[in-house]
C-alpha cells in the first residue's frame, strides 16, 4: 500500500460528498489481498509499537501516539480497534471509548475527561469517539451555542498543540461511509441476533440528521486539521480497506518516529558476571 | 488440552518445590502442537469474550472476569498478556500493570489503588502484578510487620469475596518457574540488546532472596486460595505451555459463565420497517 497521506483532508473548504467512500486509493488489489496486506504488516507494527513502549519505560522519552477515531454509527470504529489495533501487544495500548458524558463530566469543561484519558509515554492511545463529539453532536443537536462551538475548535487546536509539544503524535481519522452503507449495516444488525446489542433505536435519529452531521464533520475538518494534528478521511465502505488504511497510517507514523531499543543504563558485562558467579 | 483445574493449588500446606515447573500436565504434545492449540482456541475465546462484553453493555449484568498474574521476574506475565490475552478484542480488555506504589498510593490503604483498577461489567480485566505484591515483596523485604501481613491475607480474601459477590469471576495464576530458568532468561536479556530495557540490576537482589520469595508465595497460596477466588499454579518454564494453560483457564472460565448475546430490547421488525420506509 502506498503512502496513506493521500487521505489527508484537502486544505480549504471541505466537501465530503466529493470524497469517495468506497474507493481504495493507493492499493491495487481486492478484499483478499487487502486482508493479507494487513496481516503482513502485523509483525512490523508490533515491533515498532514494542520499541516505543520500551522507550517510554526505560528512558525519559515522552513520545507516544494518540489515534482518534471518529465516524457515523456503523462506520467501523470498533472493527478498526479489533482488526488493526488488535495486531499489537495489548500491554502497550490504552483504548478509551467515550460515551455521552456523565453528570460529573458535564459539570467540567468538555476537555476534562479527554485530558484524563491521554495515554502515558510509550503508549498507543486510541480514542473511540473523542472531544470531537463536542463539536459534532453538540452542533447538530444545538447542545451549545454557535459561538461556543467556534470557541471549541480553537480550544481543541490549542489542546492538541499541547499534546504535540509534550511528545504525542496525534493521528485523527474520520471513517467515511455513505448513507446507503450505513443503511445496509443497520439492516444487518437487525437481521443478526448476535448484532442486536449493537443496535439502538436512537441511531435512526442521528441518521435522520445525516446531512447536518456531514456538514458538522466538514466544518470540523476545516477548523481542526492542523499541521500538528492532521485529519485523514478514510474511505470506509469497505471494511478491509478501512482496516488496512488505518494500519498503514499507524505504520507510517511509527516508522517516522523510528523508536530504538533503549541502550542499557547498566554495565552488561558486569551483570553477566554477577549472574554467572552465583553459587 | 484437558481441564486446567489440574493447576488448582492443592489444599493444605503448599510445598512449591514439589510442584514441577517444567511439566505439561493435561497436554500431550510439544511446542509446535501447543502453539497450534493456543491459536486454535482463539476464535472461541474471542467469541465468548465478545458475548460477555455485549452482556455488560446491553444488559444490567455486572459479570466480568479478573485475571490476576503473579510470578517471579521473567516468569512471563508480559508474554502471557501478549500471546494469550492478545487473542481477544482489545476493546473488551483492561490491563493494569502495578509498579512499586507511588507516594500517593502509599498514603492510602494497600487496596486503594487495586479497587480503582477493578474492571467494569463486561470486561476482561488483567492485573500484571497486583495486591499480592503487598504480601510478597512486603513480607520478604519486611516492609510491613508480620501481624500486618497476616491481616492483609484476610483483607484480600474479604476484598475478593466482595468482587465475586458483585459479579466478578476471579482467576489467579502464579506463573511458576525454576531458579535456573530465571537465570537463563536473565542471561538472555543481557545477551540481546532488544531485551536490555527489560533488565534491571535490582532484579538480582530479588533473585538473591529466591527461597524467601518461594516461602512467601507458598504462604500466600495457603492463605488466599479460596472457593470464591482460587489460585492456579501454572508450570511456566515452557513459555508455550504457560500461554496455552492460561488460555485454557480463561476459556473454561468463560465457557462456564456461558454469556449469551443480549436479546433485543426493541421491536426488531418495527425498526426494520422504519429503515426500509426511508425515502
Coordinates of C-alpha atoms in Angstrom, one line a residue:
Chain A
X1 CA 0.0 0.0 0.0
X2 CA 1.3 3.4 -0.9
X3 CA 1.7 6.4 1.4
X4 CA -1.6 6.8 3.3
X5 CA -1.1 10.5 3.5
X6 CA -3.3 10.6 0.3
X7 CA -6.1 10.5 2.9
X8 CA -5.1 13.8 4.4
X9 CA -8.0 16.1 4.3
X10 CA -7.6 18.7 1.5
X11 CA -6.9 22.2 2.7
X12 CA -9.6 24.8 2.2
X13 CA -13.3 24.2 2.2
X14 CA -14.2 20.6 2.6
X15 CA -16.9 18.9 0.5
X16 CA -17.3 15.4 2.0
X17 CA -19.7 14.5 -0.8
X18 CA -16.8 14.8 -3.2
X19 CA -14.6 12.4 -1.3
X20 CA -15.4 8.8 -2.3
X21 CA -16.4 6.4 0.5
X22 CA -15.9 3.2 -1.5
X23 CA -12.6 3.9 -3.2
X24 CA -9.4 2.0 -2.4
X25 CA -6.8 4.7 -3.1
X26 CA -3.2 3.7 -3.0
X27 CA -4.0 0.0 -3.1
X28 CA -4.1 -2.3 -6.0
X29 CA -6.0 -5.4 -5.1
X30 CA -9.2 -6.7 -3.7
X31 CA -10.5 -7.9 -0.3
X32 CA -8.4 -11.0 -0.1
X33 CA -5.2 -9.0 -1.0
X34 CA -6.2 -6.3 1.5
X35 CA -6.6 -8.7 4.3
X36 CA -3.3 -10.4 3.5
X37 CA -1.6 -7.0 3.4
X38 CA -3.0 -6.1 6.8
X39 CA -1.8 -9.4 8.3
X40 CA 1.6 -8.9 6.6
X41 CA 2.1 -5.6 8.4
X42 CA 1.4 -7.1 11.8
X43 CA 4.9 -8.0 12.7
X44 CA 6.5 -4.7 11.8
X45 CA 3.7 -2.8 13.5
X46 CA 4.0 -4.9 16.7
X47 CA 7.8 -4.5 16.7
X48 CA 7.7 -0.7 16.3
X49 CA 5.0 -0.4 19.0
X50 CA 7.1 -2.5 21.4
X51 CA 10.1 -0.3 20.7
X52 CA 8.0 2.8 21.5
X53 CA 6.8 1.1 24.7
X54 CA 10.4 0.2 25.7
X55 CA 11.5 3.8 25.1
X56 CA 8.7 5.0 27.3
X57 CA 9.5 2.6 30.1
X58 CA 13.3 2.7 30.1
X59 CA 14.1 6.3 29.1
X60 CA 12.8 9.7 29.9
X61 CA 11.2 9.9 26.5
X62 CA 7.7 11.3 26.5
X63 CA 6.8 10.1 23.0
X64 CA 3.5 8.4 22.4
X65 CA 0.8 8.1 19.8
X66 CA -2.8 9.1 20.0
X67 CA -5.1 7.7 17.4
X68 CA -8.5 9.4 17.3
X69 CA -11.3 7.5 15.5
X70 CA -14.5 9.4 14.6
X71 CA -17.3 8.5 12.2
X72 CA -21.0 8.0 11.9
X73 CA -22.6 4.9 13.5
X74 CA -21.5 1.7 11.8
X75 CA -18.5 3.4 10.2
X76 CA -16.3 0.8 11.9
X77 CA -14.6 2.3 14.9
X78 CA -15.0 -0.9 16.8
X79 CA -13.9 -3.0 13.8
X80 CA -10.8 -1.0 13.4
X81 CA -9.9 -1.5 17.1
X82 CA -10.4 -5.2 16.8
X83 CA -8.7 -5.9 13.5
X84 CA -6.0 -3.2 13.3
X85 CA -5.2 -2.1 16.9
X86 CA -5.6 -5.8 17.8
X87 CA -2.4 -6.5 15.8
X88 CA -0.2 -5.1 18.5
X89 CA 0.6 -6.2 22.1
X90 CA -2.4 -5.1 24.2
X91 CA 0.0 -4.2 27.1
X92 CA 1.1 -1.0 25.2
X93 CA -2.4 0.1 24.2
X94 CA -4.9 2.3 26.0
X95 CA -8.3 2.4 24.5
X96 CA -10.9 4.9 25.7
X97 CA -14.5 4.7 24.4
X98 CA -16.3 8.0 25.0
X99 CA -20.0 7.8 25.6
X100 CA -22.5 10.6 26.3
X101 CA -20.9 12.5 29.1
X102 CA -21.9 11.7 32.7
X103 CA -23.3 14.3 35.1
X104 CA -19.8 14.6 36.6
X105 CA -18.2 15.0 33.2
X106 CA -20.8 17.5 32.1
X107 CA -20.0 19.6 35.2
X108 CA -16.5 20.1 33.9
X109 CA -15.0 21.7 30.8
X110 CA -15.5 19.4 27.8
X111 CA -11.8 18.6 27.6
X112 CA -11.6 17.5 31.3
X113 CA -12.5 13.9 30.6
X114 CA -10.3 13.9 27.5
X115 CA -7.2 15.0 29.3
X116 CA -7.7 12.3 31.9
X117 CA -7.5 9.7 29.0
X118 CA -4.4 10.9 27.3
X119 CA -2.0 8.0 27.0
X120 CA 1.2 7.9 29.0
X121 CA 4.6 8.0 27.4
X122 CA 5.3 4.9 25.3
X123 CA 1.7 4.0 24.8
X124 CA -0.5 3.8 21.8
X125 CA -3.7 5.5 23.0
X126 CA -6.9 5.2 21.0
X127 CA -10.0 7.3 21.3
X128 CA -13.1 5.6 20.1
X129 CA -15.1 8.9 19.7
X130 CA -13.5 11.8 21.4
X131 CA -13.6 15.5 22.1
X132 CA -14.8 15.9 18.6
X133 CA -18.3 14.8 19.7
X134 CA -18.4 18.2 21.4
X135 CA -18.4 19.9 18.0
X136 CA -20.4 17.2 16.2
X137 CA -23.5 16.1 18.1
X138 CA -23.2 19.4 20.1
X139 CA -23.5 21.3 16.8
X140 CA -26.2 19.2 15.2
X141 CA -28.4 18.9 18.3
X142 CA -27.6 22.5 19.3
X143 CA -26.3 21.5 22.7
X144 CA -24.1 24.5 22.6
X145 CA -24.4 28.0 21.1
X146 CA -22.7 28.5 17.7
X147 CA -20.2 30.9 19.4
X148 CA -19.4 28.3 21.9
X149 CA -18.8 25.7 19.1
X150 CA -16.5 28.1 17.4
X151 CA -14.6 28.6 20.6
X152 CA -14.3 24.8 21.0
X153 CA -12.5 24.4 17.7
X154 CA -9.9 26.8 18.9
X155 CA -9.6 25.1 22.3
X156 CA -9.2 21.8 20.6
X157 CA -6.4 23.1 18.4
X158 CA -4.7 24.6 21.4
X159 CA -5.2 21.3 23.4
X160 CA -3.7 19.2 20.6
X161 CA -0.9 21.6 20.2
X162 CA -0.1 21.0 23.9
X163 CA -0.2 17.2 23.3
X164 CA 2.2 17.5 20.4
X165 CA 4.6 19.8 22.4
X166 CA 4.5 17.1 25.1
X167 CA 5.7 14.3 22.8
X168 CA 2.4 13.0 21.5
X169 CA 2.0 12.2 17.8
X170 CA -1.7 12.8 17.0
X171 CA -3.4 10.9 14.2
X172 CA -7.0 11.7 13.5
X173 CA -9.2 9.5 11.3
X174 CA -12.6 10.2 10.1
X175 CA -14.1 6.8 8.9
X176 CA -16.1 8.0 5.9
X177 CA -19.1 5.9 4.8
X178 CA -22.0 6.6 2.6
X179 CA -25.6 6.9 3.8
X180 CA -26.5 3.7 1.9
X181 CA -23.7 1.7 3.5
X182 CA -25.0 2.8 6.9
X183 CA -28.4 1.5 5.9
X184 CA -27.1 -1.8 4.9
X185 CA -25.1 -2.2 8.1
X186 CA -28.0 -1.2 10.3
X187 CA -30.3 -3.7 8.5
X188 CA -27.6 -6.3 9.0
X189 CA -27.6 -5.6 12.7
X190 CA -31.3 -6.1 12.8
X191 CA -31.0 -9.4 10.8
X192 CA -28.5 -10.9 13.1
X193 CA -29.4 -11.7 16.7
X194 CA -25.7 -11.6 17.7
X195 CA -25.7 -8.0 16.5
X196 CA -28.9 -6.7 18.1
X197 CA -26.9 -5.4 21.1
X198 CA -25.1 -3.0 18.8
X199 CA -28.4 -1.5 17.6
X200 CA -30.1 1.4 19.3
X201 CA -33.3 2.8 18.0
X202 CA -31.8 6.2 18.7
X203 CA -29.3 5.5 15.9
X204 CA -32.1 6.3 13.4
X205 CA -32.5 9.8 14.9
X206 CA -28.8 10.6 14.2
X207 CA -29.3 9.0 10.7
X208 CA -32.2 11.3 10.0
X209 CA -29.8 14.2 10.5
X210 CA -27.3 12.8 8.1
X211 CA -26.8 16.0 6.1
X212 CA -26.4 18.1 9.2
X213 CA -23.8 15.6 10.5
X214 CA -21.9 15.7 7.3
X215 CA -21.9 19.5 7.4
X216 CA -20.6 19.4 11.0
X217 CA -17.9 16.9 10.0
X218 CA -16.9 19.1 7.1
X219 CA -16.7 22.2 9.4
X220 CA -14.7 20.2 12.0
X221 CA -12.2 19.1 9.3
X222 CA -11.8 22.7 8.1
X223 CA -11.3 24.1 11.5
X224 CA -9.2 21.4 13.2
X225 CA -7.0 20.0 10.6
X226 CA -3.6 21.4 11.6
X227 CA 0.0 20.8 10.8
X228 CA 0.5 19.4 14.3
X229 CA -2.6 17.2 14.4
X230 CA -3.8 16.3 10.9
X231 CA -7.0 14.7 9.9
X232 CA -7.3 11.8 7.5
X233 CA -10.6 10.9 5.8
X234 CA -10.5 7.2 5.3
X235 CA -12.9 5.7 2.8
X236 CA -14.7 3.1 4.9
X237 CA -17.4 1.5 2.9
X238 CA -15.1 -1.5 2.5
X239 CA -14.2 -2.8 5.9
X240 CA -11.0 -4.5 4.8
X241 CA -9.8 -1.3 3.2
X242 CA -10.6 0.8 6.3
X243 CA -8.6 -1.6 8.5
X244 CA -5.7 -1.6 6.1
X245 CA -5.6 2.1 5.6
X246 CA -5.7 2.9 9.4
X247 CA -3.0 0.2 9.8
X248 CA -0.9 1.8 7.2
X249 CA -1.3 5.2 8.8
X250 CA -0.1 3.8 12.1
X251 CA 2.7 2.0 10.5
X252 CA 4.0 5.2 8.7
X253 CA 3.6 7.2 11.9
X254 CA 5.7 4.7 13.9
X255 CA 8.3 4.3 11.1
X256 CA 8.7 8.1 11.1
X257 CA 9.1 8.2 14.9
X258 CA 11.7 5.4 14.4
X259 CA 11.8 4.3 18.1
X260 CA 15.0 2.5 19.1
X261 CA 15.6 -0.2 21.7
X262 CA 16.9 1.7 24.7
X263 CA 20.6 1.2 25.4
X264 CA 21.5 -0.5 28.7
X265 CA 21.9 2.0 31.5
X266 CA 24.0 -0.6 33.4
X267 CA 27.2 -2.5 32.7
X268 CA 26.1 -5.5 30.7
X269 CA 29.3 -7.5 31.2
X270 CA 29.4 -6.8 35.0
X271 CA 25.8 -8.0 35.3
X272 CA 26.5 -11.1 33.3
X273 CA 29.5 -11.8 35.6
X274 CA 27.3 -11.4 38.7
X275 CA 24.8 -13.9 37.4
X276 CA 27.4 -16.4 36.3
X277 CA 29.3 -16.1 39.6
X278 CA 26.3 -17.4 41.5
X279 CA 26.9 -20.5 43.6
Chain B
X1 CA -5.9 -29.7 26.4
X2 CA -7.7 -31.2 29.4
X3 CA -9.4 -29.4 32.2
X4 CA -6.9 -26.9 33.5
X5 CA -8.2 -27.1 37.0
X6 CA -5.4 -29.6 37.5
X7 CA -3.4 -26.5 38.2
X8 CA -5.5 -25.6 41.2
X9 CA -3.3 -25.2 44.2
X10 CA -3.6 -28.3 46.5
X11 CA -5.3 -27.6 49.8
X12 CA -3.3 -27.7 52.9
X13 CA 0.3 -26.8 53.3
X14 CA 1.9 -25.8 50.0
X15 CA 5.3 -27.1 49.0
X16 CA 6.2 -25.2 45.8
X17 CA 9.4 -27.3 45.4
X18 CA 7.1 -30.3 44.9
X19 CA 5.2 -28.7 42.1
X20 CA 7.0 -29.1 38.8
X21 CA 7.9 -26.0 36.8
X22 CA 8.6 -27.7 33.5
X23 CA 5.8 -30.2 33.3
X24 CA 3.0 -30.0 30.7
X25 CA 0.1 -31.6 32.6
X26 CA -3.0 -32.3 30.7
X27 CA -1.4 -31.8 27.3
X28 CA 0.0 -34.4 25.0
X29 CA 2.3 -32.8 22.5
X30 CA 5.2 -30.5 22.2
X31 CA 5.9 -26.8 21.5
X32 CA 4.6 -26.9 17.9
X33 CA 1.3 -28.6 19.0
X34 CA 1.0 -26.3 21.9
X35 CA 1.3 -23.2 19.8
X36 CA -1.3 -24.6 17.4
X37 CA -3.6 -25.4 20.2
X38 CA -3.4 -21.9 21.5
X39 CA -4.1 -20.5 18.1
X40 CA -7.0 -22.9 17.6
X41 CA -8.7 -21.7 20.8
X42 CA -8.5 -18.0 19.6
X43 CA -11.9 -17.9 17.9
X44 CA -13.9 -19.4 20.7
X45 CA -12.1 -17.3 23.3
X46 CA -12.7 -14.1 21.3
X47 CA -16.4 -15.1 20.7
X48 CA -17.0 -15.7 24.4
X49 CA -15.3 -12.5 25.4
X50 CA -17.4 -10.5 22.9
X51 CA -20.6 -12.1 24.3
X52 CA -19.5 -11.1 27.8
X53 CA -18.8 -7.6 26.6
X54 CA -22.1 -7.4 24.8
X55 CA -23.8 -8.6 28.0
X56 CA -22.1 -5.8 30.0
X57 CA -23.0 -3.1 27.5
X58 CA -26.6 -4.0 26.7
X59 CA -28.0 -5.6 29.9
X60 CA -27.8 -4.8 33.6
X61 CA -25.4 -7.7 34.1
X62 CA -22.5 -7.0 36.3
X63 CA -20.5 -10.1 35.3
X64 CA -16.8 -9.6 34.4
X65 CA -13.6 -11.6 34.7
X66 CA -10.5 -10.6 36.6
X67 CA -7.3 -12.5 35.7
X68 CA -4.5 -11.9 38.2
X69 CA -1.0 -12.7 37.1
X70 CA 1.8 -13.1 39.7
X71 CA 5.2 -14.6 39.4
X72 CA 8.9 -14.0 39.8
X73 CA 10.7 -11.7 37.3
X74 CA 10.9 -13.4 33.9
X75 CA 8.1 -15.8 34.7
X76 CA 6.2 -14.5 31.7
X77 CA 3.5 -12.1 32.8
X78 CA 4.1 -9.9 29.8
X79 CA 4.4 -12.8 27.4
X80 CA 1.0 -14.1 28.7
X81 CA -0.5 -10.8 28.0
X82 CA 0.9 -10.6 24.6
X83 CA 0.2 -14.1 23.4
X84 CA -2.9 -15.2 25.3
X85 CA -4.8 -12.0 26.3
X86 CA -3.8 -10.7 22.8
X87 CA -6.1 -13.3 21.3
X88 CA -9.2 -11.3 22.1
X89 CA -10.6 -8.0 21.0
X90 CA -8.6 -5.3 22.9
X91 CA -11.8 -3.2 23.3
X92 CA -13.0 -5.5 26.0
X93 CA -9.8 -5.8 27.9
X94 CA -8.5 -3.7 30.7
X95 CA -4.8 -4.4 31.6
X96 CA -3.3 -2.8 34.7
X97 CA 0.4 -3.2 35.4
X98 CA 1.2 -2.5 39.1
X99 CA 4.6 -1.0 39.8
X100 CA 6.1 0.0 43.1
X101 CA 3.4 2.2 44.7
X102 CA 3.7 6.0 44.3
X103 CA 3.7 8.3 47.3
X104 CA 0.0 8.9 46.8
X105 CA -0.8 5.2 46.6
X106 CA 1.4 4.6 49.7
X107 CA -0.6 7.2 51.6
X108 CA -3.7 5.0 51.1
X109 CA -4.7 1.5 52.2
X110 CA -2.9 -1.0 50.0
X111 CA -6.2 -2.0 48.3
X112 CA -7.0 1.6 47.3
X113 CA -5.2 1.5 44.0
X114 CA -6.4 -2.0 43.4
X115 CA -10.1 -1.1 43.8
X116 CA -9.6 1.7 41.3
X117 CA -8.4 -0.8 38.7
X118 CA -11.2 -3.3 39.0
X119 CA -12.7 -3.8 35.5
X120 CA -16.2 -2.7 34.7
X121 CA -19.0 -5.1 33.9
X122 CA -18.4 -7.0 30.7
X123 CA -14.7 -6.5 30.7
X124 CA -11.8 -8.9 31.0
X125 CA -9.6 -7.2 33.5
X126 CA -6.0 -8.4 33.9
X127 CA -3.7 -7.5 36.7
X128 CA 0.0 -7.7 35.8
X129 CA 1.2 -8.0 39.5
X130 CA -1.5 -7.0 42.0
X131 CA -2.4 -6.6 45.6
X132 CA -0.4 -9.8 46.2
X133 CA 2.8 -7.8 46.0
X134 CA 1.7 -6.4 49.4
X135 CA 2.1 -9.8 50.9
X136 CA 5.1 -10.9 48.8
X137 CA 7.7 -8.2 48.5
X138 CA 6.2 -6.7 51.6
X139 CA 6.9 -9.9 53.5
X140 CA 10.3 -10.7 52.0
X141 CA 11.6 -7.1 52.5
X142 CA 9.8 -6.7 55.8
X143 CA 8.0 -3.6 54.6
X144 CA 5.2 -4.5 57.0
X145 CA 5.1 -6.2 60.3
X146 CA 4.2 -10.0 60.3
X147 CA 0.9 -9.2 62.1
X148 CA 0.1 -6.7 59.4
X149 CA 0.9 -9.2 56.6
X150 CA -1.5 -11.7 58.3
X151 CA -4.2 -9.1 58.4
X152 CA -3.7 -8.4 54.7
X153 CA -4.4 -12.0 53.8
X154 CA -7.8 -11.6 55.5
X155 CA -8.4 -8.3 53.9
X156 CA -7.6 -9.7 50.5
X157 CA -10.0 -12.6 51.0
X158 CA -12.7 -10.2 52.1
X159 CA -12.0 -7.9 49.1
X160 CA -12.1 -10.7 46.6
X161 CA -15.3 -12.0 48.2
X162 CA -16.8 -8.6 47.5
X163 CA -15.7 -8.7 43.9
X164 CA -17.2 -12.1 43.5
X165 CA -20.5 -11.0 45.1
X166 CA -20.5 -8.1 42.7
X167 CA -20.3 -10.4 39.6
X168 CA -16.6 -10.8 39.1
X169 CA -15.1 -14.2 38.3
X170 CA -11.6 -14.1 39.8
X171 CA -8.9 -16.3 38.3
X172 CA -5.5 -16.1 39.9
X173 CA -2.4 -17.6 38.3
X174 CA 1.0 -18.0 39.8
X175 CA 3.4 -18.4 36.9
X176 CA 5.8 -21.0 38.4
X177 CA 9.4 -21.1 37.1
X178 CA 12.6 -22.7 38.4
X179 CA 15.5 -20.7 39.7
X180 CA 17.6 -22.0 36.8
X181 CA 15.0 -20.9 34.2
X182 CA 15.1 -17.4 35.6
X183 CA 18.9 -17.4 35.3
X184 CA 18.7 -18.5 31.6
X185 CA 16.1 -15.8 30.9
X186 CA 18.1 -13.1 32.7
X187 CA 21.2 -14.1 30.7
X188 CA 19.2 -13.9 27.6
X189 CA 18.1 -10.4 28.4
X190 CA 21.7 -9.4 28.8
X191 CA 22.7 -11.1 25.5
X192 CA 20.1 -9.3 23.4
X193 CA 20.2 -5.5 23.0
X194 CA 16.5 -5.6 22.3
X195 CA 15.9 -7.0 25.7
X196 CA 18.2 -4.8 27.7
X197 CA 15.3 -2.5 28.6
X198 CA 13.6 -5.3 30.4
X199 CA 16.6 -5.9 32.6
X200 CA 17.1 -4.1 35.9
X201 CA 20.2 -4.7 38.1
X202 CA 17.7 -4.8 41.1
X203 CA 16.3 -8.0 39.7
X204 CA 19.3 -9.8 41.1
X205 CA 18.5 -8.6 44.6
X206 CA 15.1 -10.2 44.4
X207 CA 16.7 -13.3 42.9
X208 CA 19.2 -13.5 45.8
X209 CA 16.1 -13.9 48.1
X210 CA 14.6 -16.7 45.9
X211 CA 13.9 -19.0 48.8
X212 CA 12.3 -16.3 50.9
X213 CA 10.1 -15.4 47.9
X214 CA 9.1 -19.0 47.4
X215 CA 8.1 -19.2 51.0
X216 CA 6.1 -16.0 50.7
X217 CA 4.4 -17.4 47.6
X218 CA 3.6 -20.7 49.5
X219 CA 2.1 -18.8 52.4
X220 CA 0.1 -16.6 50.1
X221 CA -1.3 -19.6 48.3
X222 CA -2.2 -21.3 51.6
X223 CA -3.9 -18.2 53.0
X224 CA -5.7 -16.8 49.9
X225 CA -6.7 -19.8 47.9
X226 CA -10.5 -19.7 48.4
X227 CA -13.5 -21.3 46.9
X228 CA -14.5 -17.9 45.5
X229 CA -11.1 -16.9 44.2
X230 CA -9.0 -19.9 43.5
X231 CA -5.3 -19.9 42.8
X232 CA -3.7 -21.9 39.9
X233 CA 0.0 -22.7 39.9
X234 CA 0.9 -22.8 36.2
X235 CA 4.2 -24.6 35.2
X236 CA 5.9 -21.8 33.3
X237 CA 9.4 -23.0 32.3
X238 CA 8.0 -23.6 28.9
X239 CA 6.5 -20.4 27.5
X240 CA 4.3 -22.1 25.0
X241 CA 2.7 -24.2 27.8
X242 CA 2.3 -21.3 30.1
X243 CA 0.4 -19.3 27.3
X244 CA -1.7 -22.3 26.5
X245 CA -2.5 -23.2 30.1
X246 CA -3.6 -19.6 30.9
X247 CA -5.6 -19.6 27.7
X248 CA -7.4 -22.8 28.6
X249 CA -8.2 -21.4 32.1
X250 CA -9.7 -18.3 30.5
X251 CA -11.6 -20.5 28.1
X252 CA -13.0 -22.8 30.7
X253 CA -14.0 -19.7 32.9
X254 CA -15.9 -18.1 30.0
X255 CA -17.5 -21.4 28.9
X256 CA -18.8 -21.8 32.4
X257 CA -20.1 -18.2 32.5
X258 CA -21.8 -19.0 29.2
X259 CA -22.6 -15.4 28.2
X260 CA -25.4 -15.1 25.7
X261 CA -26.0 -12.4 23.0
X262 CA -28.4 -10.0 24.7
X263 CA -31.9 -10.1 23.3
X264 CA -33.2 -7.0 21.5
X265 CA -34.9 -4.6 23.9
X266 CA -36.7 -3.0 21.0
X267 CA -39.1 -4.2 18.3
X268 CA -36.8 -5.6 15.6
X269 CA -39.5 -5.7 12.9
X270 CA -40.7 -2.2 13.6
X271 CA -37.1 -0.9 13.4
X272 CA -36.6 -2.7 10.1
X273 CA -39.8 -1.2 8.7
X274 CA -38.6 2.3 9.8
X275 CA -35.3 1.9 8.0
X276 CA -36.9 0.4 4.9
X277 CA -39.5 3.1 4.8
X278 CA -36.9 5.9 4.3
X279 CA -37.3 7.9 1.2

